[in-house]
Coordinates of C-alpha atoms and ligand atoms in Angstrom, one line a residue:
M25 CA 27.1 -47.4 39.0
K26 CA 29.3 -44.4 39.6
E27 CA 28.7 -41.5 37.2
E28 CA 32.4 -40.5 37.3
N29 CA 33.3 -43.9 35.9
R30 CA 31.1 -43.2 33.0
D31 CA 32.8 -40.0 31.9
M32 CA 33.6 -40.6 28.4
P33 CA 36.3 -39.6 25.9
D34 CA 35.4 -36.6 23.8
K35 CA 33.3 -38.7 21.5
Q36 CA 30.2 -40.2 23.1
R37 CA 28.9 -43.3 21.3
I38 CA 25.5 -44.8 20.8
G39 CA 24.3 -47.9 19.0
I40 CA 20.6 -47.6 17.9
L41 CA 18.8 -50.8 17.1
G42 CA 15.9 -50.0 14.7
A43 CA 15.7 -47.5 11.9
G44 CA 12.1 -46.6 12.1
T45 CA 10.9 -43.0 12.5
W46 CA 11.6 -42.8 16.2
G47 CA 15.1 -44.4 16.2
M48 CA 16.0 -42.1 13.3
A49 CA 14.6 -38.9 14.8
L50 CA 16.8 -39.6 17.9
A51 CA 19.8 -40.6 15.8
R52 CA 19.5 -37.2 14.0
M53 CA 19.3 -35.2 17.2
L54 CA 22.2 -37.0 18.8
A55 CA 24.4 -36.9 15.7
N56 CA 23.7 -33.1 15.5
C57 CA 24.9 -32.9 19.1
D58 CA 28.2 -34.5 18.0
K59 CA 27.6 -38.0 19.3
E60 CA 28.9 -40.9 17.3
V61 CA 25.8 -42.7 16.1
T62 CA 25.6 -46.2 14.6
V63 CA 22.1 -47.4 13.5
W64 CA 21.3 -51.1 13.0
S65 CA 18.4 -52.3 11.0
A66 CA 17.3 -55.9 10.3
L67 CA 16.4 -54.9 6.8
P68 CA 19.3 -54.6 4.3
Q69 CA 17.3 -52.4 1.8
E70 CA 16.6 -49.9 4.6
V71 CA 20.3 -49.7 5.5
E72 CA 21.2 -49.3 1.8
Q73 CA 18.6 -46.6 1.3
L74 CA 19.5 -44.6 4.4
S75 CA 23.3 -44.7 3.7
T76 CA 23.0 -43.6 0.2
T77 CA 20.1 -41.0 0.3
H78 CA 20.4 -39.8 4.0
I79 CA 16.6 -39.5 3.9
H80 CA 14.0 -41.6 5.7
P81 CA 10.9 -42.3 3.5
K82 CA 8.5 -41.8 6.5
L83 CA 10.1 -38.5 7.5
P84 CA 9.9 -36.5 4.3
G85 CA 11.8 -33.2 4.1
V86 CA 14.2 -34.2 6.9
D87 CA 17.9 -34.6 6.0
F88 CA 20.1 -36.9 8.2
P89 CA 23.7 -36.0 9.0
E90 CA 26.2 -38.0 6.9
T91 CA 28.1 -38.9 10.0
I92 CA 25.5 -41.5 11.0
R93 CA 26.7 -45.0 10.3
Y94 CA 24.3 -47.7 9.2
T95 CA 24.7 -51.4 9.5
T96 CA 22.9 -54.8 9.3
D97 CA 25.6 -56.2 11.6
I98 CA 24.3 -56.1 15.2
E99 CA 27.7 -56.8 16.6
E100 CA 29.0 -53.6 15.1
A101 CA 26.1 -51.6 16.5
C102 CA 26.6 -53.1 20.0
T103 CA 30.3 -53.0 20.4
N104 CA 32.1 -50.3 22.3
Q105 CA 29.0 -48.1 22.9
N106 CA 28.3 -45.9 25.9
I107 CA 24.6 -46.6 25.3
I108 CA 22.7 -49.2 23.3
M109 CA 19.2 -48.1 22.4
F110 CA 16.3 -50.4 21.4
A111 CA 14.0 -48.6 19.0
V112 CA 12.3 -51.5 17.2
P113 CA 8.5 -52.0 17.5
S114 CA 7.5 -53.8 20.7
V115 CA 6.9 -57.2 19.0
F116 CA 10.5 -57.2 17.8
V117 CA 12.1 -56.3 21.1
R118 CA 12.6 -59.9 22.4
S119 CA 14.1 -61.2 19.1
T120 CA 16.3 -58.1 18.7
A121 CA 17.6 -58.6 22.3
E122 CA 18.3 -62.3 21.5
K123 CA 20.4 -61.2 18.5
A124 CA 22.3 -58.5 20.5
K125 CA 22.9 -60.7 23.6
P126 CA 26.3 -62.1 22.6
Y127 CA 27.7 -58.6 22.1
I128 CA 26.4 -56.9 25.3
K129 CA 29.2 -56.3 27.9
D130 CA 28.8 -56.1 31.7
N131 CA 27.6 -52.7 33.1
Q132 CA 26.2 -51.6 29.7
I133 CA 23.5 -48.9 29.8
I134 CA 20.6 -50.1 27.7
V135 CA 17.8 -47.6 26.8
D136 CA 14.4 -48.7 25.5
V137 CA 12.2 -46.3 23.6
A138 CA 9.6 -48.7 22.3
K139 CA 6.3 -48.6 24.0
G140 CA 4.3 -51.8 24.8
I141 CA 3.6 -54.8 27.0
E142 CA 4.5 -58.3 25.8
A143 CA 1.4 -60.3 25.0
D144 CA 2.0 -63.7 26.7
T145 CA 4.3 -62.6 29.6
F146 CA 2.8 -59.2 30.5
M147 CA 6.4 -58.0 30.7
T148 CA 7.1 -54.3 30.0
L149 CA 9.8 -53.9 27.4
T150 CA 12.8 -53.2 29.7
E151 CA 11.6 -56.4 31.5
V152 CA 11.7 -58.3 28.2
I153 CA 15.2 -57.1 27.5
E154 CA 16.3 -57.9 31.1
D155 CA 14.8 -61.3 30.8
V156 CA 16.7 -62.1 27.6
L157 CA 20.0 -60.6 28.5
D158 CA 20.0 -62.1 32.0
N159 CA 22.9 -60.1 33.4
D160 CA 22.5 -58.3 36.8
T161 CA 25.2 -55.7 36.0
L162 CA 23.2 -54.1 33.2
H163 CA 21.4 -50.8 33.7
L164 CA 18.0 -50.7 31.9
V165 CA 16.5 -47.3 31.3
A166 CA 13.0 -46.5 29.8
L167 CA 13.1 -43.3 27.8
S168 CA 9.5 -42.2 27.2
G169 CA 7.2 -39.2 26.9
P170 CA 5.1 -37.1 24.6
T171 CA 7.6 -37.2 21.7
H172 CA 6.4 -37.5 18.1
A173 CA 9.3 -38.5 15.9
E174 CA 8.1 -36.0 13.2
E175 CA 8.6 -33.1 15.6
V176 CA 11.9 -34.3 17.2
A177 CA 13.3 -34.9 13.7
R178 CA 12.6 -31.2 13.0
G179 CA 14.2 -29.9 16.2
L180 CA 10.9 -28.8 17.8
P181 CA 10.9 -28.4 21.6
T182 CA 10.2 -31.7 23.4
A183 CA 10.3 -33.1 27.0
I184 CA 11.0 -36.7 27.9
V185 CA 11.6 -38.9 30.9
S186 CA 14.7 -41.1 31.7
A187 CA 13.5 -43.8 34.1
C188 CA 15.7 -46.2 35.8
K189 CA 15.9 -47.9 39.3
N190 CA 19.5 -46.7 39.4
L191 CA 19.6 -42.9 39.8
D192 CA 23.1 -42.6 38.3
A193 CA 22.1 -44.4 35.2
A194 CA 18.9 -42.3 34.8
K195 CA 21.0 -39.2 35.2
Y196 CA 23.6 -40.4 32.7
V197 CA 20.9 -40.9 30.1
Q198 CA 19.4 -37.6 31.0
K199 CA 22.7 -35.9 30.2
F200 CA 23.3 -37.9 27.1
F201 CA 19.9 -37.1 25.5
S202 CA 19.6 -33.4 26.7
S203 CA 19.9 -31.1 23.7
P204 CA 19.1 -27.5 23.0
F205 CA 15.5 -28.6 22.2
M206 CA 15.1 -31.7 24.3
R207 CA 14.6 -31.4 28.1
V208 CA 15.0 -34.7 29.9
Y209 CA 13.6 -35.4 33.4
T210 CA 14.5 -38.5 35.6
N211 CA 12.1 -40.8 37.4
N212 CA 12.6 -44.1 39.2
D213 CA 9.1 -45.6 38.6
V214 CA 10.2 -47.6 35.6
K215 CA 7.1 -49.8 35.6
G216 CA 4.7 -46.9 35.8
I217 CA 6.5 -45.1 33.0
E218 CA 6.2 -48.2 30.8
I219 CA 2.6 -49.0 31.7
C220 CA 1.7 -45.4 30.7
G221 CA 3.5 -45.7 27.4
A222 CA 1.7 -48.9 26.5
L223 CA -1.8 -48.0 27.7
K224 CA -2.0 -44.5 26.3
N225 CA -1.7 -46.0 22.8
I226 CA -5.0 -47.9 23.4
I227 CA -6.7 -44.8 24.6
A228 CA -5.4 -42.9 21.5
L229 CA -7.0 -45.6 19.3
A230 CA -10.3 -44.9 21.2
A231 CA -9.9 -41.1 20.6
G232 CA -9.2 -41.8 16.9
I233 CA -12.3 -44.1 16.6
S234 CA -14.4 -41.4 18.2
G235 CA -13.1 -38.8 15.7
G236 CA -13.7 -41.2 12.8
L237 CA -17.3 -41.6 13.9
G238 CA -17.7 -37.9 13.6
Y239 CA -17.8 -37.1 17.3
G240 CA -16.2 -33.9 18.5
D241 CA -13.8 -32.4 21.0
N242 CA -16.1 -33.1 24.0
A243 CA -15.9 -36.8 23.4
R244 CA -12.1 -36.7 23.0
A245 CA -11.7 -34.8 26.2
A246 CA -13.9 -37.3 28.0
L247 CA -11.8 -40.2 26.6
I248 CA -8.5 -38.6 27.6
T249 CA -9.7 -38.0 31.1
R250 CA -11.5 -41.3 31.7
G251 CA -8.7 -43.1 29.9
L252 CA -6.2 -41.6 32.4
A253 CA -8.4 -42.8 35.2
E254 CA -8.2 -46.4 33.8
M255 CA -4.5 -46.2 33.4
E256 CA -4.1 -45.0 36.9
R257 CA -6.4 -47.6 38.3
L258 CA -4.4 -50.5 36.8
G259 CA -1.1 -48.8 37.6
G260 CA -2.1 -48.4 41.3
R261 CA -3.0 -52.1 41.5
I262 CA 0.3 -53.3 40.2
G263 CA 2.4 -51.0 42.4
C264 CA 3.2 -48.0 40.2
T265 CA 3.6 -44.5 41.7
P266 CA 0.4 -42.4 41.3
H267 CA 2.4 -39.3 40.5
T268 CA 3.8 -40.9 37.3
F269 CA 0.3 -40.9 35.7
S270 CA 0.0 -37.1 36.0
G271 CA 3.5 -36.7 34.5
L272 CA 4.9 -36.5 31.0
T273 CA 4.6 -40.2 30.2
G274 CA 1.1 -40.3 31.6
M275 CA -1.1 -37.3 31.0
G276 CA 1.5 -35.7 28.7
D277 CA 1.8 -38.6 26.3
L278 CA -1.9 -39.3 26.5
I279 CA -2.7 -35.7 25.4
V280 CA -0.2 -35.7 22.5
T281 CA -1.2 -39.1 21.2
C282 CA -5.0 -38.5 21.4
T283 CA -4.7 -35.1 19.7
S284 CA -1.8 -35.1 17.3
E285 CA -2.2 -35.6 13.6
F286 CA 1.1 -37.5 13.7
S287 CA -0.1 -40.3 16.0
R288 CA -0.2 -43.6 14.3
N289 CA -2.7 -44.9 16.9
N290 CA -4.9 -41.9 16.5
Q291 CA -4.8 -42.2 12.7
A292 CA -5.5 -46.0 12.8
G293 CA -8.4 -45.4 15.2
H294 CA -9.8 -42.7 12.9
L295 CA -9.8 -45.1 9.9
I296 CA -11.5 -47.8 12.0
G297 CA -14.2 -45.3 13.1
E298 CA -14.7 -44.5 9.4
G299 CA -15.4 -48.1 8.7
K300 CA -12.1 -49.7 7.8
T301 CA -11.1 -53.0 9.3
P302 CA -8.2 -52.9 11.8
A303 CA -6.0 -54.7 9.3
E304 CA -6.9 -52.2 6.6
A305 CA -6.2 -49.3 9.0
V306 CA -2.8 -50.6 10.0
K307 CA -1.8 -51.2 6.4
E308 CA -2.9 -47.6 5.4
V309 CA -1.0 -46.1 8.3
G310 CA 2.1 -48.0 7.2
M311 CA 3.9 -47.8 10.5
V312 CA 3.6 -49.7 13.8
V313 CA 0.3 -49.2 15.6
E314 CA 1.4 -50.2 19.1
G315 CA -2.1 -49.8 20.7
I316 CA -3.2 -52.8 18.8
N317 CA -0.2 -54.8 19.9
A318 CA -0.7 -53.8 23.6
L319 CA -4.4 -54.9 23.7
P320 CA -4.0 -58.6 24.6
A321 CA -1.8 -57.8 27.6
A322 CA -3.9 -54.9 28.8
V323 CA -7.1 -56.9 28.7
Q324 CA -5.4 -59.8 30.5
L325 CA -4.0 -57.5 33.2
A326 CA -7.4 -55.8 33.7
E327 CA -9.0 -59.2 34.2
T328 CA -6.2 -60.6 36.3
Y329 CA -6.2 -57.7 38.7
K330 CA -9.9 -57.1 38.5
V331 CA -9.6 -53.5 37.4
D332 CA -12.5 -51.8 35.7
M333 CA -11.2 -50.6 32.3
P334 CA -14.2 -50.0 30.1
I335 CA -12.5 -48.0 27.4
V336 CA -9.7 -50.5 26.9
M337 CA -12.3 -53.4 26.8
T338 CA -14.4 -51.5 24.3
V339 CA -11.4 -50.9 22.0
N340 CA -10.5 -54.6 22.3
K341 CA -14.1 -55.6 21.3
I342 CA -13.9 -53.3 18.2
V343 CA -10.4 -54.4 17.2
N344 CA -10.4 -58.1 18.0
E345 CA -14.0 -59.1 18.2
G346 CA -15.4 -57.1 15.2
L347 CA -17.9 -55.0 17.3
N348 CA -19.3 -52.1 15.3
P349 CA -17.7 -48.9 16.6
K350 CA -20.9 -47.0 16.8
D351 CA -22.6 -49.7 18.8
A352 CA -19.5 -49.9 21.0
V353 CA -19.6 -46.2 21.9
N354 CA -23.3 -46.4 22.6
A355 CA -22.7 -49.3 25.0
L356 CA -20.0 -47.3 26.7
L357 CA -22.3 -44.4 27.2
Q358 CA -25.2 -46.6 28.5
R359 CA -23.2 -48.3 31.3
D360 CA -24.4 -48.0 34.9
L361 CA -24.1 -44.4 36.2
K362 CA -21.1 -43.7 38.4
S363 CA -19.5 -41.1 40.5
E364 CA -16.3 -39.5 39.3
T365 CA -14.7 -39.7 42.7
P366 CA -13.6 -43.2 43.7
L367 CA -15.3 -44.6 46.7
P368 CA -13.2 -43.9 49.8
S369 CA -11.5 -47.0 51.1
I370 CA -12.6 -48.5 54.4
N371 CA -9.4 -47.1 55.9
D372 CA -10.1 -43.6 54.8
V373 CA -13.6 -43.7 56.1
F374 CA -12.4 -45.1 59.4
E375 CA -9.6 -42.5 59.8
E376 CA -11.9 -39.6 58.9
S377 CA -14.4 -40.7 61.5
V378 CA -11.6 -41.1 64.1
L379 CA -10.2 -37.6 63.3
R380 CA -13.7 -36.1 63.6
K381 CA -14.3 -37.7 66.9
T382 CA -10.9 -36.8 68.3
R383 CA -11.5 -33.2 67.3
K384 CA -14.7 -33.1 69.2
S385 CA -13.4 -34.8 72.3
G386 CA -10.4 -32.5 72.6
M387 CA -7.8 -35.3 72.3
K388 CA -4.2 -34.2 71.9
R389 CA -2.8 -34.8 68.4
V390 CA 0.8 -35.4 67.7
I391 CA 2.6 -35.5 64.3
T392 CA 6.0 -36.7 63.2
Y393 CA 7.7 -37.2 59.8
G394 CA 10.2 -39.5 58.3
T395 CA 11.0 -42.3 55.8
F396 CA 10.9 -45.2 58.2
D397 CA 12.6 -47.6 55.8
L398 CA 13.7 -51.0 57.2
L399 CA 11.6 -50.3 60.3
H400 CA 13.7 -51.0 63.4
Y401 CA 13.5 -50.6 67.2
G402 CA 14.9 -47.1 67.1
H403 CA 11.9 -46.1 65.0
I404 CA 9.5 -47.9 67.4
N405 CA 11.1 -46.1 70.4
L406 CA 10.5 -42.8 68.7
L407 CA 6.9 -43.6 67.7
R408 CA 6.1 -44.8 71.3
R409 CA 7.5 -41.7 72.9
A410 CA 5.7 -39.5 70.3
K411 CA 2.5 -41.2 71.1
E412 CA 3.1 -40.7 74.9
L413 CA 3.0 -37.0 74.2
G414 CA -0.7 -37.1 73.2
D415 CA -3.6 -39.3 72.3
Y416 CA -3.5 -39.6 68.5
L417 CA -0.3 -40.0 66.5
I418 CA -0.1 -39.0 62.8
V419 CA 3.0 -40.0 60.8
G420 CA 3.9 -38.0 57.7
L421 CA 5.6 -40.7 55.6
S422 CA 8.1 -39.5 52.9
T423 CA 6.9 -40.7 49.5
D424 CA 9.3 -42.4 47.1
E425 CA 9.3 -39.4 44.8
F426 CA 10.0 -37.0 47.6
N427 CA 12.9 -39.1 48.8
W428 CA 14.2 -39.4 45.2
N429 CA 13.8 -35.9 44.1
E430 CA 14.6 -34.0 47.3
K431 CA 17.0 -36.3 49.2
Q432 CA 18.4 -38.4 46.3
K433 CA 17.5 -41.4 48.5
K434 CA 16.2 -44.7 47.2
C435 CA 14.3 -46.8 49.8
Y436 CA 14.5 -50.5 50.1
F437 CA 10.7 -50.7 50.7
T438 CA 8.2 -48.8 48.6
Y439 CA 5.9 -46.1 50.1
E440 CA 3.0 -48.5 50.2
Q441 CA 5.0 -51.2 51.9
R442 CA 6.4 -48.7 54.5
K443 CA 2.9 -47.4 55.0
Q444 CA 1.6 -50.9 55.7
L445 CA 4.4 -51.5 58.2
L446 CA 3.7 -48.2 60.1
E447 CA 0.0 -48.8 60.1
S448 CA 0.5 -52.1 61.9
V449 CA 2.4 -50.4 64.8
R450 CA 0.1 -49.9 67.8
Y451 CA 1.3 -46.4 68.5
V452 CA 0.4 -45.1 65.0
D453 CA -3.1 -43.9 64.3
L454 CA -2.8 -42.3 60.8
V455 CA -0.2 -42.3 58.0
I456 CA -0.3 -39.5 55.5
P457 CA 2.1 -38.8 52.6
E458 CA 4.9 -36.3 53.0
C459 CA 5.5 -35.0 49.5
A460 CA 7.2 -31.6 50.1
W461 CA 9.4 -29.9 52.7
D462 CA 6.9 -27.1 53.1
Q463 CA 3.7 -29.0 53.8
K464 CA 4.2 -29.1 57.6
R465 CA 2.6 -25.7 58.2
K466 CA -0.5 -26.8 56.3
D467 CA -0.6 -30.2 58.0
V468 CA -0.5 -28.6 61.4
H469 CA -3.8 -26.8 60.6
E470 CA -5.4 -29.5 58.5
Y471 CA -4.9 -32.2 61.1
H472 CA -5.4 -29.9 64.1
V473 CA -2.0 -30.8 65.4
D474 CA -1.0 -29.9 69.0
T475 CA 2.5 -31.3 69.1
F476 CA 5.1 -31.6 66.4
V477 CA 7.8 -34.2 67.1
M478 CA 11.1 -35.0 65.4
G479 CA 14.4 -36.8 66.4
D480 CA 17.0 -34.5 68.0
D481 CA 19.2 -34.7 64.9
W482 CA 16.8 -32.0 63.5
K483 CA 17.0 -29.8 66.6
G484 CA 16.0 -26.3 66.0
Q485 CA 15.0 -26.7 62.4
F486 CA 11.2 -26.8 62.9
D487 CA 10.8 -24.2 65.7
F488 CA 9.0 -22.0 63.1
L489 CA 6.0 -24.3 63.6
E490 CA 5.4 -22.7 67.0
E491 CA 4.1 -19.7 65.0
E492 CA 1.4 -22.0 63.8
G493 CA 0.3 -22.9 67.3
A494 CA 2.1 -26.3 67.7
E495 CA 4.4 -27.3 70.5
V496 CA 7.7 -28.4 68.9
V497 CA 9.5 -31.3 70.6
Y498 CA 12.8 -32.9 69.6
L499 CA 13.2 -36.4 71.1
P500 CA 16.7 -38.1 71.5
R501 CA 17.4 -40.8 69.0
T502 CA 18.2 -44.4 70.1
P503 CA 22.0 -44.0 69.7
E504 CA 23.2 -47.4 68.4
I505 CA 20.7 -48.0 65.6
S506 CA 19.8 -46.4 62.3
T507 CA 18.7 -47.6 58.8
T508 CA 22.0 -46.3 57.4
R509 CA 23.8 -48.4 59.9
I510 CA 21.8 -51.5 59.1
K511 CA 22.6 -51.1 55.4
K512 CA 26.3 -50.6 56.1
D513 CA 26.5 -53.6 58.5
L514 CA 24.7 -55.9 55.9
N515 CA 27.2 -54.8 53.2
K516 CA 30.2 -55.8 55.3
Ligands
LIG12 N1 7.3 -42.7 16.0 C1 7.2 -42.0 17.2 O1 6.9 -40.8 17.2 C2 7.5 -42.7 18.5 C3 7.6 -44.0 18.5 N2 7.8 -44.6 19.7 C4 7.9 -46.1 19.8 O2 9.1 -46.6 19.2 C5 8.9 -47.9 18.6 C6 9.3 -47.9 17.2 O3 8.3 -47.0 16.5 P1 8.6 -46.3 15.1 O4 10.0 -46.0 15.0 O5 7.6 -45.2 15.1 O6 8.2 -47.5 14.2 P2 8.2 -47.5 12.6 O7 6.9 -48.1 12.2 O8 8.5 -46.1 12.0 O9 9.4 -48.4 12.3 C7 9.5 -49.7 12.7 C8 10.8 -50.2 12.1 O10 11.0 -51.6 12.5 C9 11.4 -52.2 11.3 N3 11.3 -53.7 11.4 C10 10.5 -54.5 10.6 N4 10.8 -55.8 10.9 C11 11.7 -55.8 11.9 C12 12.3 -56.9 12.6 N5 12.1 -58.1 12.3 N6 13.2 -56.6 13.6 C13 13.4 -55.3 13.8 N7 12.9 -54.2 13.2 C14 12.0 -54.5 12.2 C15 10.6 -51.6 10.3 O11 10.9 -51.8 9.0 P3 9.7 -51.7 7.9 O12 9.2 -50.3 7.9 O13 10.5 -52.0 6.6 O14 8.7 -52.8 8.2 C16 10.9 -50.1 10.6 O15 12.1 -49.7 10.2 C17 7.4 -48.2 18.9 O16 7.3 -49.0 20.0 C18 6.8 -46.8 19.2 O17 5.7 -46.9 20.0 C19 8.0 -43.9 20.9 C20 8.0 -42.6 20.8 C21 7.7 -41.8 19.6
LIG13 O1 4.5 -42.4 21.4 C1 4.3 -41.6 20.6 C2 4.4 -40.1 20.9 O2 4.8 -39.9 22.2 C3 3.9 -42.0 19.2 O3 2.6 -42.3 19.2 P1 2.1 -43.1 18.0 O4 2.7 -44.5 18.0 O5 0.6 -43.2 18.1 O6 2.5 -42.3 16.8

């Protein structure tokens, strides 16, 4: 997708599917930024009420611009829009996509703001939409973050993430939703963003239950921190980027949902902790409680991938198996004692011991950096010659985020896949992540590097590392081969 093709006439248009609090808070912000907004709801009485009163019953004190159009006709909401946004609760995403499908044009940008994982398929919600619409030309964007509708509807400062595998589409949505009070970041880890959005709601239920039982801030902080560890563990197992979990949609959304009075999940948990049944709690909250919807998939994913998720499992026992919340918390506290630091992997232990040994025996250590996507014989030549300069070769492998953020480059293989390929090359002894341009000075000292090696296309650019005591060598590239060239040839 080329961003320039997307430059729109003066009026930018969006169709919003869902007139709940979140869809309406965003509708208000966009209409106030002069976008042409059409809101679809499945419920005629909701459309009738919003078009006549310009007030949403769940957002008292907030007035909505009269320019917003309301309709029960999904064709009207989907036709001729720059963006179509899904803002219905997770359980209605599939049926809403089915209704919208006949009216979705090729190359359409579709944004999902609902948070959840489908129960039977374990699909995230952009995956559900993709599955139903079944059209390769579409651009599916997850827009997510710590964003309570009640605050956005009042114009309070908020940050959010636009996540898409296609950088141009992510940037388009970033621009479209940026406003004087909303700051939008991009990310390409769509799965990680959506897993965070779904799982944090379950942890917020736990935080609410703890509050309802009368426990204090210490317990809540422990649940937030250990909850994040569970989210990260599952995310890591299914290939999400670790960095996402410390970002806005991970730690950020977890903090806001576990602490805000506005959180529906937190409120429902509180009521359950006080003794209400889950059904009574959901009824009293009166809005969607997505943590409860996400539980079946989260439990199944934890079991399928054999990931230890004690908080998620405990919430499931309380919500779906009728376990008494107090007994559940006691059981959680009485589990086997553990270390906070995960056990180092066999690889880490091995590499550490090799590094220690090579330090003692005075072996010569060499380091090089790069992306090494679509590994080819030019890469192998460079690695072989680098290894010949010493005894132990370290490769600083550019992470996906580093490539995305600093080089606007999307790799064919993920960091983990590229790492595995490099680790199976006989010349490579250790692969470390390259996350920033300026880490090289630190690496030279941390890894006791004697020689720094790069291809001669970088000639002169790293001579400053000599100040750190490393010899700097630029090796000639193998002229006829490069990843860029492979991609170009395959596209012919
Ligand atoms: N609220 C927030 O602060 C945020 C919410 N989100 C996410 O956005 C999604 C929507 O949440 P939110 O707006 O809060 O939800 P609400 O509970 O406020 O609204 C849900 C809306 O869906 C309507 N609805 C009922 N039946 C159907 C149906 N068959 N098909 C389509 N829609 C139906 C509801 O109508 P009725 O009320 O009459 O049942 C209501 O208008 C959720 O996944 C949530 O996690 C994300 C970020 C922030
Ligand atoms: O996702 C949200 C805030 O980012 C809303 O959370 P609740 O659904 O718990 O209100």
